[in-house]
Amino acid sequence: MGRPQERPRARAAHRPPHLSPHPLRPKLFPMLTSPPPQSSRRQFLTTSVAAALATATLPHPVFSGEPIVAPAASSPPPIRNAFAYRFAIGEIEAWSISDANLALKEGLGLMEPAADRPAMQADLMARGERTDVLPLYVNILVAKLGHEIAIFDAGFGAGKNPESGWLKTSLAAIGIAPEKVTHAFLSHAHGDHINGFVTGNQPTFPNAALHCLRDELDFWRSPEPDFSRSLRAKGPLPGMIKSNRAKFDILQPNLQLHRDGDALLGGAVTFVPGRGHTAGHALFRLRSGKESLLHFMDAAHHHTLMFTNPSWAINYDHEPAQAVDTRKKLFAELATTHERSYGFHLPWPGLGRVARADAGYTWQSERWSWGI
């Protein structure tokens, strides 16, 4: 990717008083520029975050929307996009944080049924989408409910891959220290959801109760977790099982187990059935006043394929037939109610609605709001 010409600092535009940001209107974290080649991405993000915090009012940061300009360097650095988006669910202050943006090289080889892959490829080509890889977005929902701060899954966790594990940096940018998180929700124990809950063999959010469905924990702690109906590659499974058991052991003091329909935080968060992807895959509904948001987690892994035909599925599902049935019922409901929704693996920031289209459905991404 070519490096852009260095540009002069942008002058802050005057905002008339009647256009001052509402504290709960959506705000986009400013675009971040990347470091010169000798610096690491994470070092630069830390520096940029510090600059942003210097101009923000916490705990309700309001960002100008202007780019943060890096100091002059021998060559202009490439621009990195924003990764934290602020919005509201009634009186709930919420953020969508990108923890990763990956491209799965297996492409349509991950999709089932195999006999339908030519049709999937044709559908992608007709929409101008890539066919050589499958995009993997990882969107983390964070919500502030009065004095409570809740996080819904925790992504990959920091590691060697600079294209993932951005959650903690983003939390710092919006003024949330890990110790301030009071409730954590685990949808299921795949690595891109559970790994970020453990850092250095300790809970990442030490003061947070960790909520998950009992069925999910029981599956991973069973003597022989059953993957017999899953079409995923079986080679990595022993390592995955061992890793998840170790993480649950570390998180045990914080664990609180639930059943479908359980409501927490005064009814603001409810567990919604979503089985099939895993034995205890949970969806979550957040509600404040007359507004709600359904977080459907891994009920969809692609923003077009699984909407065009809900029978098309990713081979990571533990119970493929049940996962398809869950998705069909979910999309039918959402297309009828038009409830605002959030997808863990849909293009960031992951907000939108499900609508009927032809013989299937379509994902209608919510238009970004700049808070004016």
CSV table of C-alpha atoms in Angstrom, one decimal, residues 1-355:
chain,number,residue,atom,x,y,z
A,1,MET,CA,0.0,0.0,0.0
A,2,GLY,CA,1.5,3.4,-1.0
A,3,ARG,CA,2.3,5.9,1.6
A,4,PRO,CA,0.3,9.2,1.3
A,5,GLN,CA,1.9,12.6,1.1
A,6,GLU,CA,2.3,14.3,4.5
A,7,ARG,CA,-0.6,16.7,5.0
A,8,PRO,CA,-0.7,19.9,7.1
A,9,ARG,CA,-2.5,19.7,10.4
A,10,ALA,CA,-6.3,20.1,10.0
A,11,ARG,CA,-7.7,23.1,11.8
A,12,ALA,CA,-10.6,22.3,14.2
A,13,ALA,CA,-13.9,23.5,12.7
A,14,HIS,CA,-16.0,25.8,14.8
A,15,ARG,CA,-19.1,23.9,16.2
A,16,PRO,CA,-22.1,26.2,16.9
A,17,PRO,CA,-23.5,25.7,20.4
A,18,HIS,CA,-26.7,24.1,19.1
A,19,LEU,CA,-24.6,21.3,17.5
A,20,SER,CA,-22.7,20.4,20.6
A,21,PRO,CA,-22.4,16.6,21.0
A,22,HIS,CA,-25.1,14.9,23.1
A,23,PRO,CA,-23.3,12.7,25.7
A,24,LEU,CA,-24.9,9.5,24.4
A,25,ARG,CA,-24.9,10.2,20.7
A,26,PRO,CA,-22.6,7.9,18.7
A,27,LYS,CA,-19.0,9.1,18.3
A,28,LEU,CA,-16.3,7.6,16.2
A,29,PHE,CA,-12.8,7.3,17.6
A,30,PRO,CA,-10.4,9.5,15.5
A,31,MET,CA,-8.4,7.8,12.7
A,32,LEU,CA,-5.0,6.7,13.9
A,33,THR,CA,-1.8,7.0,11.9
A,34,SER,CA,0.7,4.2,12.1
A,35,PRO,CA,4.3,4.5,13.3
A,36,PRO,CA,7.4,4.7,11.2
A,37,PRO,CA,8.7,1.3,10.3
A,38,GLN,CA,11.1,1.0,13.3
A,39,SER,CA,8.2,1.3,15.8
A,40,SER,CA,5.7,-1.5,16.5
A,41,ARG,CA,2.0,-1.0,15.8
A,42,ARG,CA,1.1,-1.5,19.5
A,43,GLN,CA,3.7,1.0,20.6
A,44,PHE,CA,2.2,3.6,18.2
A,45,LEU,CA,-1.4,2.8,19.3
A,46,THR,CA,-0.4,3.4,22.9
A,47,THR,CA,1.1,6.8,21.9
A,48,SER,CA,-1.9,7.7,19.9
A,49,VAL,CA,-4.2,6.7,22.7
A,50,ALA,CA,-2.3,8.9,25.1
A,51,ALA,CA,-2.8,11.9,22.8
A,52,ALA,CA,-6.5,11.2,22.4
A,53,LEU,CA,-6.9,10.9,26.2
A,54,ALA,CA,-5.2,14.3,26.7
A,55,THR,CA,-8.1,16.0,24.8
A,56,ALA,CA,-10.9,13.8,26.1
A,57,THR,CA,-13.3,14.3,29.0
A,58,LEU,CA,-13.7,11.0,30.9
A,59,PRO,CA,-15.6,8.9,31.7
A,60,HIS,CA,-17.6,10.3,28.7
A,61,PRO,CA,-14.9,11.0,26.1
A,62,VAL,CA,-15.9,13.2,23.2
A,63,PHE,CA,-13.5,13.0,20.3
A,64,SER,CA,-13.2,15.7,17.6
A,65,GLY,CA,-13.3,13.3,14.7
A,66,GLU,CA,-10.1,14.8,13.3
A,67,PRO,CA,-7.0,12.6,12.6
A,68,ILE,CA,-4.3,12.5,15.1
A,69,VAL,CA,-1.2,13.7,13.2
A,70,ALA,CA,2.0,11.9,13.9
A,71,PRO,CA,5.2,13.9,14.4
A,72,ALA,CA,7.1,14.6,11.2
A,73,ALA,CA,9.1,11.6,10.1
A,74,SER,CA,11.5,10.9,7.3
A,75,SER,CA,8.6,9.3,5.3
A,76,PRO,CA,4.9,9.9,5.8
A,77,PRO,CA,3.3,6.9,7.7
A,78,PRO,CA,0.3,5.1,6.3
A,79,ILE,CA,-3.1,5.8,7.9
A,80,ARG,CA,-4.8,3.3,10.2
A,81,ASN,CA,-8.5,3.4,10.6
A,82,ALA,CA,-10.5,4.0,13.7
A,83,PHE,CA,-11.4,1.1,15.9
A,84,ALA,CA,-13.8,2.3,18.7
A,85,TYR,CA,-17.3,3.5,17.9
A,86,ARG,CA,-19.6,5.0,20.5
A,87,PHE,CA,-23.4,4.7,20.3
A,88,ALA,CA,-26.4,4.5,22.6
A,89,ILE,CA,-29.1,1.9,23.4
A,90,GLY,CA,-31.7,4.0,25.2
A,91,GLU,CA,-29.8,5.3,28.3
A,92,ILE,CA,-27.1,2.7,27.9
A,93,GLU,CA,-23.8,4.1,26.7
A,94,ALA,CA,-22.1,1.6,24.4
A,95,TRP,CA,-19.1,1.1,22.3
A,96,SER,CA,-18.2,-1.3,19.5
A,97,ILE,CA,-14.5,-2.2,19.6
A,98,SER,CA,-12.7,-3.9,16.8
A,99,ASP,CA,-10.3,-6.6,18.2
A,100,ALA,CA,-9.2,-7.9,14.8
A,101,ASN,CA,-9.6,-7.7,11.1
A,102,LEU,CA,-8.4,-10.9,9.4
A,103,ALA,CA,-8.7,-12.7,6.1
A,104,LEU,CA,-9.1,-16.5,6.4
A,105,LYS,CA,-7.1,-18.0,3.6
A,106,GLU,CA,-9.2,-21.1,3.4
A,107,GLY,CA,-12.0,-19.0,1.9
A,108,LEU,CA,-15.1,-20.9,0.8
A,109,GLY,CA,-13.4,-24.1,1.9
A,110,LEU,CA,-14.7,-23.2,5.3
A,111,MET,CA,-18.3,-23.1,4.1
A,112,GLU,CA,-20.8,-25.9,4.0
A,113,PRO,CA,-22.4,-27.6,2.2
A,114,ALA,CA,-19.5,-28.2,-0.1
A,115,ALA,CA,-21.8,-28.8,-3.0
A,116,ASP,CA,-23.1,-25.3,-2.8
A,117,ARG,CA,-19.7,-23.6,-2.9
A,118,PRO,CA,-20.1,-22.7,-6.7
A,119,ALA,CA,-23.3,-21.0,-5.8
A,120,MET,CA,-21.7,-19.2,-3.0
A,121,GLN,CA,-18.9,-18.0,-5.2
A,122,ALA,CA,-21.3,-16.8,-7.8
A,123,ASP,CA,-23.2,-14.9,-5.1
A,124,LEU,CA,-20.0,-13.2,-3.8
A,125,MET,CA,-19.0,-12.3,-7.3
A,126,ALA,CA,-22.4,-10.7,-8.1
A,127,ARG,CA,-22.0,-8.5,-5.0
A,128,GLY,CA,-18.4,-7.5,-5.7
A,129,GLU,CA,-17.1,-9.4,-2.7
A,130,ARG,CA,-13.8,-11.3,-2.4
A,131,THR,CA,-13.9,-15.0,-3.2
A,132,ASP,CA,-10.3,-15.9,-2.4
A,133,VAL,CA,-10.6,-15.4,1.4
A,134,LEU,CA,-13.3,-15.0,4.0
A,135,PRO,CA,-13.1,-11.8,6.1
A,136,LEU,CA,-13.1,-12.3,9.9
A,137,TYR,CA,-14.2,-9.2,11.8
A,138,VAL,CA,-14.1,-9.4,15.6
A,139,ASN,CA,-16.4,-6.9,17.3
A,140,ILE,CA,-16.5,-6.5,21.0
A,141,LEU,CA,-19.5,-4.8,22.6
A,142,VAL,CA,-18.9,-2.8,25.7
A,143,ALA,CA,-21.8,-1.2,27.7
A,144,LYS,CA,-22.0,1.2,30.6
A,145,LEU,CA,-25.2,0.8,32.6
A,146,GLY,CA,-25.1,3.3,35.5
A,147,HIS,CA,-22.2,2.3,37.7
A,148,GLU,CA,-21.8,-1.1,36.0
A,149,ILE,CA,-19.5,-1.7,33.0
A,150,ALA,CA,-20.2,-4.9,31.0
A,151,ILE,CA,-18.2,-6.5,28.2
A,152,PHE,CA,-19.5,-9.2,25.8
A,153,ASP,CA,-16.7,-11.6,24.9
A,154,ALA,CA,-13.0,-10.5,24.9
A,155,GLY,CA,-11.6,-11.4,21.5
A,156,PHE,CA,-8.2,-13.0,20.8
A,157,GLY,CA,-6.2,-11.4,23.6
A,158,ALA,CA,-2.8,-9.7,23.0
A,159,GLY,CA,-0.4,-11.9,21.0
A,160,LYS,CA,2.2,-11.9,18.3
A,161,ASN,CA,-0.3,-11.0,15.5
A,162,PRO,CA,-0.5,-7.2,15.1
A,163,GLU,CA,-3.8,-7.6,13.3
A,164,SER,CA,-5.6,-8.9,16.4
A,165,GLY,CA,-5.8,-8.3,20.1
A,166,TRP,CA,-6.6,-4.6,20.1
A,167,LEU,CA,-9.2,-4.7,22.9
A,168,LYS,CA,-7.2,-3.5,25.9
A,169,THR,CA,-5.7,-0.6,23.9
A,170,SER,CA,-9.2,0.5,22.8
A,171,LEU,CA,-10.5,0.2,26.4
A,172,ALA,CA,-7.8,2.6,27.5
A,173,ALA,CA,-8.8,5.0,24.8
A,174,ILE,CA,-12.3,5.2,26.1
A,175,GLY,CA,-11.2,5.5,29.7
A,176,ILE,CA,-12.0,2.0,30.9
A,177,ALA,CA,-9.4,0.2,33.0
A,178,PRO,CA,-9.7,-3.6,33.1
A,179,GLU,CA,-10.3,-3.3,36.9
A,180,LYS,CA,-13.4,-1.2,36.3
A,181,VAL,CA,-15.2,-3.8,34.3
A,182,THR,CA,-17.9,-5.3,36.7
A,183,HIS,CA,-19.6,-7.9,34.4
A,184,ALA,CA,-18.2,-10.0,31.6
A,185,PHE,CA,-20.4,-12.2,29.3
A,186,LEU,CA,-19.0,-15.2,27.5
A,187,SER,CA,-21.1,-16.4,24.5
A,188,HIS,CA,-19.0,-19.5,23.9
A,189,ALA,CA,-15.5,-20.8,24.4
A,190,HIS,CA,-13.9,-20.4,20.9
A,191,GLY,CA,-10.5,-18.7,21.0
A,192,ASP,CA,-11.6,-15.5,19.4
A,193,HIS,CA,-14.2,-15.1,22.2
A,194,ILE,CA,-12.6,-16.5,25.4
A,195,ASN,CA,-8.8,-15.9,25.0
A,196,GLY,CA,-9.0,-12.2,25.8
A,197,PHE,CA,-10.5,-13.0,29.2
A,198,VAL,CA,-7.1,-14.4,30.4
A,199,THR,CA,-3.8,-12.5,30.5
A,200,GLY,CA,-0.7,-14.0,31.9
A,201,ASN,CA,-2.6,-16.8,33.7
A,202,GLN,CA,-4.8,-14.3,35.5
A,203,PRO,CA,-8.3,-12.9,34.7
A,204,THR,CA,-8.0,-9.9,32.5
A,205,PHE,CA,-10.9,-8.3,34.3
A,206,PRO,CA,-10.2,-9.3,37.9
A,207,ASN,CA,-13.3,-7.6,39.4
A,208,ALA,CA,-15.8,-8.8,36.8
A,209,ALA,CA,-18.3,-11.6,37.3
A,210,LEU,CA,-18.0,-13.8,34.3
A,211,HIS,CA,-21.4,-15.0,33.1
A,212,CYS,CA,-22.0,-17.9,30.7
A,213,LEU,CA,-24.4,-20.7,30.1
A,214,ARG,CA,-23.9,-23.9,32.2
A,215,ASP,CA,-24.2,-26.0,29.1
A,216,GLU,CA,-21.2,-24.4,27.6
A,217,LEU,CA,-19.0,-25.0,30.6
A,218,ASP,CA,-20.3,-28.6,31.0
A,219,PHE,CA,-19.4,-29.3,27.3
A,220,TRP,CA,-15.7,-28.3,27.7
A,221,ARG,CA,-15.3,-30.0,31.1
A,222,SER,CA,-16.9,-33.3,29.9
A,223,PRO,CA,-14.5,-36.3,29.7
A,224,GLU,CA,-14.9,-36.4,25.9
A,225,PRO,CA,-16.4,-33.3,24.3
A,226,ASP,CA,-18.4,-34.5,21.3
A,227,PHE,CA,-17.4,-33.0,18.0
A,228,SER,CA,-18.6,-36.0,16.0
A,229,ARG,CA,-21.1,-34.0,14.0
A,230,SER,CA,-18.9,-31.0,13.4
A,231,LEU,CA,-17.2,-30.6,10.0
A,232,ARG,CA,-14.3,-28.6,11.4
A,233,ALA,CA,-10.7,-29.9,11.2
A,234,LYS,CA,-10.2,-32.3,14.0
A,235,GLY,CA,-6.4,-32.0,14.4
A,236,PRO,CA,-6.5,-28.8,16.6
A,237,LEU,CA,-9.3,-30.1,18.9
A,238,PRO,CA,-7.2,-31.7,21.6
A,239,GLY,CA,-5.2,-28.5,22.0
A,240,MET,CA,-8.3,-26.4,22.0
A,241,ILE,CA,-10.0,-28.6,24.7
A,242,LYS,CA,-6.9,-28.4,26.9
A,243,SER,CA,-6.5,-24.7,26.5
A,244,ASN,CA,-10.2,-24.0,27.3
A,245,ARG,CA,-10.2,-26.2,30.4
A,246,ALA,CA,-7.1,-24.3,31.6
A,247,LYS,CA,-8.8,-20.9,31.0
A,248,PHE,CA,-12.0,-22.0,32.8
A,249,ASP,CA,-9.8,-23.1,35.8
A,250,ILE,CA,-8.3,-19.6,35.9
A,251,LEU,CA,-11.7,-17.9,35.6
A,252,GLN,CA,-13.4,-20.3,38.0
A,253,PRO,CA,-13.5,-17.8,41.0
A,254,ASN,CA,-15.4,-15.3,38.7
A,255,LEU,CA,-17.7,-17.7,37.0
A,256,GLN,CA,-21.5,-17.4,37.4
A,257,LEU,CA,-23.5,-20.0,35.4
A,258,HIS,CA,-26.9,-19.3,33.8
A,259,ARG,CA,-29.7,-20.8,31.8
A,260,ASP,CA,-31.6,-19.5,28.8
A,261,GLY,CA,-33.8,-16.6,29.6
A,262,ASP,CA,-31.9,-15.4,32.7
A,263,ALA,CA,-31.9,-11.6,33.1
A,264,LEU,CA,-29.2,-9.6,34.8
A,265,LEU,CA,-28.5,-6.0,35.7
A,266,GLY,CA,-32.1,-5.1,36.5
A,267,GLY,CA,-33.3,-6.8,33.3
A,268,ALA,CA,-31.0,-4.8,31.1
A,269,VAL,CA,-29.2,-8.0,29.8
A,270,THR,CA,-31.0,-11.3,29.0
A,271,PHE,CA,-29.6,-14.6,27.8
A,272,VAL,CA,-31.2,-15.6,24.5
A,273,PRO,CA,-31.0,-19.2,23.1
A,274,GLY,CA,-28.5,-19.6,20.3
A,275,ARG,CA,-27.4,-23.2,20.3
A,276,GLY,CA,-25.8,-25.1,17.5
A,277,HIS,CA,-22.6,-23.2,16.9
A,278,THR,CA,-21.6,-24.7,20.3
A,279,ALA,CA,-23.5,-26.6,23.0
A,280,GLY,CA,-24.1,-23.5,25.0
A,281,HIS,CA,-23.8,-20.7,22.5
A,282,ALA,CA,-25.5,-17.7,24.0
A,283,LEU,CA,-27.0,-14.6,22.3
A,284,PHE,CA,-27.7,-11.4,24.4
A,285,ARG,CA,-30.5,-8.8,24.3
A,286,LEU,CA,-29.7,-5.4,25.9
A,287,ARG,CA,-32.7,-3.3,26.7
A,288,SER,CA,-33.1,0.3,28.0
A,289,GLY,CA,-36.6,1.9,28.0
A,290,LYS,CA,-38.2,1.4,24.6
A,291,GLU,CA,-34.9,0.5,22.9
A,292,SER,CA,-33.2,-2.8,22.6
A,293,LEU,CA,-30.3,-4.5,20.8
A,294,LEU,CA,-29.9,-8.2,20.0
A,295,HIS,CA,-26.3,-9.3,20.0
A,296,PHE,CA,-26.4,-12.5,17.9
A,297,MET,CA,-22.7,-13.4,18.3
A,298,ASP,CA,-21.8,-16.2,16.0
A,299,ALA,CA,-25.2,-16.9,14.5
A,300,ALA,CA,-23.7,-15.4,11.3
A,301,HIS,CA,-20.0,-15.4,10.3
A,302,HIS,CA,-20.4,-13.6,6.9
A,303,HIS,CA,-22.3,-10.4,6.0
A,304,THR,CA,-23.8,-11.7,2.8
A,305,LEU,CA,-23.5,-15.5,2.4
A,306,MET,CA,-25.5,-16.6,5.5
A,307,PHE,CA,-28.2,-14.0,4.8
A,308,THR,CA,-28.6,-14.9,1.2
A,309,ASN,CA,-29.1,-18.5,2.3
A,310,PRO,CA,-29.3,-19.2,6.0
A,311,SER,CA,-28.6,-22.9,5.2
A,312,TRP,CA,-25.1,-22.0,4.2
A,313,ALA,CA,-22.9,-22.5,7.3
A,314,ILE,CA,-19.3,-22.3,8.5
A,315,ASN,CA,-17.7,-25.6,9.4
A,316,TYR,CA,-16.8,-24.4,12.9
A,317,ASP,CA,-20.3,-25.2,14.0
A,318,HIS,CA,-20.4,-28.1,16.6
A,319,GLU,CA,-24.0,-29.1,15.7
A,320,PRO,CA,-24.4,-27.9,12.0
A,321,ALA,CA,-28.1,-28.7,11.6
A,322,GLN,CA,-29.0,-27.0,14.9
A,323,ALA,CA,-26.9,-24.0,14.0
A,324,VAL,CA,-28.8,-23.6,10.7
A,325,ASP,CA,-32.1,-24.0,12.5
A,326,THR,CA,-31.2,-21.3,15.0
A,327,ARG,CA,-30.1,-18.9,12.3
A,328,LYS,CA,-33.4,-19.5,10.3
A,329,LYS,CA,-35.6,-18.8,13.3
A,330,LEU,CA,-33.5,-15.8,14.4
A,331,PHE,CA,-33.5,-14.1,11.0
A,332,ALA,CA,-37.2,-14.7,10.5
A,333,GLU,CA,-37.9,-13.1,13.9
A,334,LEU,CA,-35.5,-10.1,13.3
A,335,ALA,CA,-36.9,-9.5,9.8
A,336,THR,CA,-40.4,-9.3,11.3
A,337,THR,CA,-39.6,-7.2,14.4
A,338,HIS,CA,-36.9,-5.0,12.7
A,339,GLU,CA,-35.0,-5.1,16.0
A,340,ARG,CA,-31.7,-3.4,16.0
A,341,SER,CA,-28.9,-6.0,16.0
A,342,TYR,CA,-25.2,-6.5,16.5
A,343,GLY,CA,-23.0,-9.1,14.9
A,344,PHE,CA,-19.7,-10.3,16.4
A,345,HIS,CA,-18.3,-11.2,12.9
A,346,LEU,CA,-20.0,-8.7,10.7
A,347,PRO,CA,-18.2,-5.6,9.2
A,348,TRP,CA,-17.3,-3.3,12.0
A,349,PRO,CA,-18.9,-1.6,13.9
A,350,GLY,CA,-21.4,-4.5,13.5
A,351,LEU,CA,-24.7,-2.6,13.9
A,352,GLY,CA,-27.7,-3.1,11.6
A,353,ARG,CA,-30.9,-4.8,11.0
A,354,VAL,CA,-32.0,-8.0,9.2
A,355,ALA,CA,-34.5,-7.6,6.3
